[in-house]
Amino acid sequence: MGKAYRTIRVEIEKGVATLTLDRPAALNALTLEMAAEMYEAVTHVATDPTVRVLLLTGAGRGFCSGADLGGDAGGEAGDVGESLELYFNPMLETLFAMPKPFIVAVNGPAVGAGFGIALAGDIVLAARSAYFVQAFVKVGLVPDLGSTWLLPRHVGRARAMALMMLGEKLSAETARDWGMIYEVVDDDALLSAARDLAARLACGPTRSYDMLRRAVRSGLEEPLSATLALERVNQRTAGFTRDFAEGVHAFVERRVPTFSGE
């Protein structure tokens, strides 16, 4: 991107933007500065035509330990929700609306707000040693960053309520078995696996991915009839793309398709 950030790193290579939370000494705890930098970076990635996939991970041994309660995102006084209104909620809306896949590689603890960020991924991989904690009740707060919307849809109301009310640790393996994440990978293979997956998606039919992402979100919010109608519109649009024509030709010719995103 050409811009140096203080709390995150962004690298773009072969259509994949890798955003790394970069406060490893604090287990990538979120400050207001990090929130602002993440929002700016995500907004840029969402509209950058050279980026076809976003990959998010953390530096060091933690993915994200939640808000930095000892820093500018914490404190005992003031509006604790201000950072949500200014940065995190707009960032999440941008992530959900962007026309490209979003992969999350959870390399360690995903706690509090970090849990919510991880849930937002289209495809979530986790290191075997990683774990998830809805820690808000431990400090008298409530879940944020979309957790109250996303978590029940991932694991069901009963499990979501228990996780949020008890604040207990959820292992990566259990998260996978409950359908909350896609796969668990050995720690030393996580980033490689995530990059391979990102590279695979970067070569895919990006317009299809865009419509697919929006259709799934709509399906979580709308009745079946509205979803069926949207599928009809999407399929008509996809049927006129160059990628569909290329996919058919490749199928007939028994070769791997070369998608252009057009």
Coordinates of C-alpha atoms in Angstrom, one line a residue:
M1 CA 0.0 0.0 0.0
G2 CA 3.0 2.2 0.4
K3 CA 1.9 3.5 3.8
A4 CA 3.7 2.7 7.1
Y5 CA 1.4 2.0 10.1
R6 CA 2.4 1.9 13.7
T7 CA 0.2 -0.9 15.0
I8 CA -0.5 -3.0 11.9
R9 CA 1.3 -4.2 8.8
V10 CA -0.2 -4.4 5.4
E11 CA 1.4 -6.3 2.5
I12 CA 0.0 -6.8 -1.0
E13 CA 1.3 -9.5 -3.2
K14 CA -0.2 -11.3 -6.2
G15 CA -3.7 -10.1 -5.4
V16 CA -3.6 -10.9 -1.7
A17 CA -3.6 -8.2 1.0
T18 CA -2.2 -9.5 4.3
L19 CA -3.2 -7.4 7.3
T20 CA -1.2 -8.3 10.4
L21 CA -2.1 -6.9 13.8
D22 CA 1.3 -5.9 15.0
R23 CA 1.5 -5.3 18.8
P24 CA 2.9 -8.7 19.7
A25 CA 4.2 -7.7 23.1
A26 CA 0.5 -6.9 24.1
L27 CA -0.9 -9.9 22.3
N28 CA -2.2 -7.4 19.7
A29 CA -4.6 -5.8 22.2
L30 CA -6.7 -3.1 20.5
T31 CA -6.0 0.5 21.1
L32 CA -7.8 3.5 19.5
E33 CA -4.8 4.0 17.2
M34 CA -5.0 0.4 16.0
A35 CA -8.7 0.7 15.5
A36 CA -8.2 3.8 13.3
E37 CA -5.4 2.2 11.4
M38 CA -7.4 -1.0 10.8
Y39 CA -10.4 0.9 9.5
E40 CA -8.2 3.0 7.2
A41 CA -6.5 -0.1 5.8
V42 CA -9.6 -2.2 5.4
T43 CA -11.3 0.7 3.6
H44 CA -8.4 0.9 1.2
V45 CA -8.2 -2.8 0.6
A46 CA -11.9 -3.0 -0.1
T47 CA -11.6 -0.6 -3.0
D48 CA -8.1 -1.4 -4.3
P49 CA -8.6 -3.1 -7.7
T50 CA -5.3 -4.9 -7.3
V51 CA -6.5 -6.8 -4.2
R52 CA -8.7 -9.9 -4.8
V53 CA -8.5 -11.4 -1.3
L54 CA -7.9 -10.1 2.3
L55 CA -6.0 -12.2 4.8
L56 CA -6.0 -11.1 8.5
T57 CA -3.7 -12.6 11.2
G58 CA -1.7 -11.5 14.2
A59 CA 2.0 -11.1 14.9
G60 CA 3.7 -13.1 17.6
R61 CA 1.9 -15.7 19.8
G62 CA -1.5 -14.0 20.0
F63 CA -4.2 -13.2 17.4
C64 CA -5.9 -10.5 19.5
S65 CA -6.4 -10.2 23.2
G66 CA -9.3 -7.7 22.9
A67 CA -9.3 -4.1 24.0
D68 CA -6.2 -2.8 25.7
L69 CA -7.9 -2.0 29.0
G70 CA -4.7 -0.3 30.3
G71 CA -4.4 1.9 27.2
D72 CA -6.5 4.4 25.2
A73 CA -9.1 1.8 24.3
G74 CA -9.8 1.1 28.0
G75 CA -10.1 3.3 31.0
E76 CA -12.7 3.6 33.7
A77 CA -14.5 6.7 32.5
G78 CA -15.9 8.0 29.3
D79 CA -17.8 6.4 26.4
V80 CA -16.4 2.9 26.1
G81 CA -18.5 2.4 22.9
E82 CA -17.0 5.4 21.1
S83 CA -14.3 3.4 19.3
L84 CA -17.1 1.0 18.1
E85 CA -19.1 3.9 16.6
L86 CA -16.0 5.6 15.1
Y87 CA -13.9 2.7 13.8
F88 CA -14.9 -0.9 14.5
N89 CA -18.5 -0.9 13.4
P90 CA -17.8 0.9 10.2
M91 CA -14.8 -1.4 9.6
L92 CA -17.0 -4.5 10.1
E93 CA -19.6 -3.1 7.7
T94 CA -16.8 -2.5 5.2
L95 CA -15.5 -6.0 5.6
F96 CA -19.0 -7.6 5.0
A97 CA -19.7 -5.3 2.0
M98 CA -16.4 -5.5 0.2
P99 CA -16.5 -7.5 -3.1
K100 CA -13.7 -9.9 -2.2
P101 CA -13.2 -12.9 0.1
F102 CA -11.9 -12.4 3.7
I103 CA -9.8 -15.0 5.4
V104 CA -8.8 -15.0 9.0
A105 CA -5.8 -17.0 10.4
V106 CA -6.2 -17.2 14.2
N107 CA -2.6 -17.8 15.3
G108 CA -3.2 -17.6 19.1
P109 CA -5.7 -16.4 21.7
A110 CA -8.8 -14.5 20.2
V111 CA -10.3 -12.8 23.2
G112 CA -13.2 -10.3 23.5
A113 CA -13.1 -8.0 20.5
G114 CA -10.6 -10.3 18.9
F115 CA -13.2 -13.1 19.1
G116 CA -15.6 -10.9 17.2
I117 CA -13.0 -10.0 14.5
A118 CA -12.3 -13.6 13.9
L119 CA -16.0 -14.5 13.6
A120 CA -16.3 -12.0 10.7
G121 CA -14.0 -14.0 8.4
D122 CA -15.6 -15.9 5.4
I123 CA -13.2 -18.7 6.0
V124 CA -11.4 -19.0 9.4
L125 CA -8.4 -21.2 10.1
A126 CA -7.0 -21.5 13.6
A127 CA -3.7 -22.8 14.9
R128 CA -4.1 -25.9 17.1
S129 CA -3.0 -24.0 20.2
A130 CA -5.4 -21.1 19.5
Y131 CA -8.5 -20.5 21.6
F132 CA -11.4 -18.2 21.9
V133 CA -12.9 -16.4 24.9
Q134 CA -15.9 -14.1 25.1
A135 CA -14.3 -12.2 28.0
F136 CA -16.6 -9.2 28.3
V137 CA -18.5 -10.3 31.3
K138 CA -15.3 -10.6 33.3
V139 CA -15.0 -6.8 33.2
G140 CA -18.7 -6.0 33.3
L141 CA -19.1 -5.2 29.6
V142 CA -21.2 -6.8 26.9
P143 CA -20.0 -8.6 23.7
D144 CA -19.3 -6.3 20.7
L145 CA -17.8 -6.3 17.2
G146 CA -20.8 -8.3 16.0
S147 CA -20.5 -11.2 18.4
T148 CA -24.1 -11.1 19.5
W149 CA -25.2 -11.3 15.9
L150 CA -22.6 -13.7 14.5
L151 CA -22.0 -16.2 17.4
P152 CA -25.6 -17.5 17.7
R153 CA -25.6 -18.0 13.9
H154 CA -22.4 -20.0 14.1
V155 CA -23.0 -22.2 17.1
G156 CA -26.7 -21.8 18.0
R157 CA -28.3 -19.8 20.8
A158 CA -27.6 -22.2 23.7
R159 CA -23.9 -22.5 23.1
A160 CA -23.5 -18.8 22.3
M161 CA -25.3 -17.7 25.4
A162 CA -23.1 -20.0 27.6
L163 CA -19.9 -18.7 25.9
M164 CA -20.9 -15.1 26.4
M165 CA -22.3 -15.4 29.9
L166 CA -19.6 -17.7 31.4
G167 CA -16.6 -16.3 29.6
E168 CA -15.0 -19.8 29.3
K169 CA -12.2 -20.8 27.0
L170 CA -13.2 -22.5 23.7
S171 CA -10.4 -24.6 22.1
A172 CA -9.7 -24.4 18.4
E173 CA -10.8 -28.0 17.9
T174 CA -14.1 -27.5 19.7
A175 CA -14.7 -24.3 17.6
R176 CA -14.2 -26.4 14.5
D177 CA -16.4 -29.2 15.7
W178 CA -19.2 -26.7 16.6
G179 CA -19.0 -25.2 13.1
M180 CA -17.6 -21.8 14.2
I181 CA -14.4 -22.0 12.2
Y182 CA -13.4 -23.9 9.0
E183 CA -10.3 -25.8 10.0
V184 CA -7.6 -26.3 12.6
V185 CA -4.0 -26.4 11.4
D186 CA -0.7 -27.2 13.2
D187 CA 0.8 -24.0 14.6
D188 CA 3.8 -24.0 12.3
A189 CA 1.7 -24.6 9.2
L190 CA -1.0 -22.0 9.8
L191 CA 0.3 -19.1 7.9
S192 CA 1.4 -21.2 5.0
A193 CA -2.0 -22.9 4.8
A194 CA -3.8 -19.5 5.0
R195 CA -1.6 -18.1 2.2
D196 CA -2.2 -21.1 0.0
L197 CA -6.0 -20.7 0.5
A198 CA -5.7 -16.9 -0.2
A199 CA -3.8 -17.6 -3.4
R200 CA -6.4 -20.1 -4.5
L201 CA -9.2 -17.6 -4.0
A202 CA -7.2 -14.8 -5.7
C203 CA -7.3 -16.9 -8.8
G204 CA -11.0 -17.5 -8.5
P205 CA -14.1 -15.9 -10.0
T206 CA -14.2 -12.7 -7.9
R207 CA -17.5 -11.5 -9.1
S208 CA -19.1 -14.7 -8.1
Y209 CA -17.5 -14.4 -4.6
D210 CA -18.9 -10.9 -4.3
M211 CA -22.4 -12.0 -5.1
L212 CA -22.0 -15.1 -2.9
R213 CA -20.9 -13.1 0.1
R214 CA -23.8 -10.7 -0.2
A215 CA -26.3 -13.5 -0.8
V216 CA -25.2 -15.3 2.4
R217 CA -25.6 -12.1 4.5
S218 CA -29.0 -11.5 3.0
G219 CA -30.0 -15.1 3.7
L220 CA -29.2 -14.6 7.3
E221 CA -31.4 -11.6 7.5
E222 CA -34.2 -12.2 4.9
P223 CA -37.0 -14.8 4.5
L224 CA -36.6 -17.7 2.0
S225 CA -38.6 -16.0 -0.7
A226 CA -36.3 -13.0 -0.7
T227 CA -33.3 -15.2 -0.8
L228 CA -34.6 -17.2 -3.8
A229 CA -35.3 -13.9 -5.6
L230 CA -31.8 -12.7 -5.0
E231 CA -30.3 -16.0 -6.2
R232 CA -32.2 -15.5 -9.4
V233 CA -30.8 -12.0 -9.9
N234 CA -27.3 -13.2 -9.0
Q235 CA -27.4 -16.2 -11.3
R236 CA -28.5 -14.1 -14.2
T237 CA -25.7 -11.6 -13.6
A238 CA -23.1 -14.4 -13.2
G239 CA -24.3 -16.1 -16.4
F240 CA -23.3 -13.1 -18.4
T241 CA -19.7 -12.8 -17.0
R242 CA -16.6 -13.7 -18.9
D243 CA -15.7 -15.9 -15.9
F244 CA -18.7 -18.1 -16.6
A245 CA -17.9 -18.4 -20.2
E246 CA -14.3 -19.3 -19.3
G247 CA -15.4 -21.8 -16.7
V248 CA -17.6 -23.6 -19.3
H249 CA -14.8 -23.6 -21.9
A250 CA -12.4 -24.9 -19.3
F251 CA -14.8 -27.7 -18.3
V252 CA -15.3 -28.8 -21.8
E253 CA -11.6 -28.6 -22.6
R254 CA -10.7 -30.4 -19.3
R255 CA -8.3 -27.7 -18.1
V256 CA -8.1 -25.4 -15.2
P257 CA -10.0 -22.1 -15.8
T258 CA -8.3 -18.8 -15.8
F259 CA -10.7 -16.3 -14.2
S260 CA -10.3 -12.6 -14.8
G261 CA -12.9 -11.3 -12.4
E262 CA -15.0 -9.9 -15.3

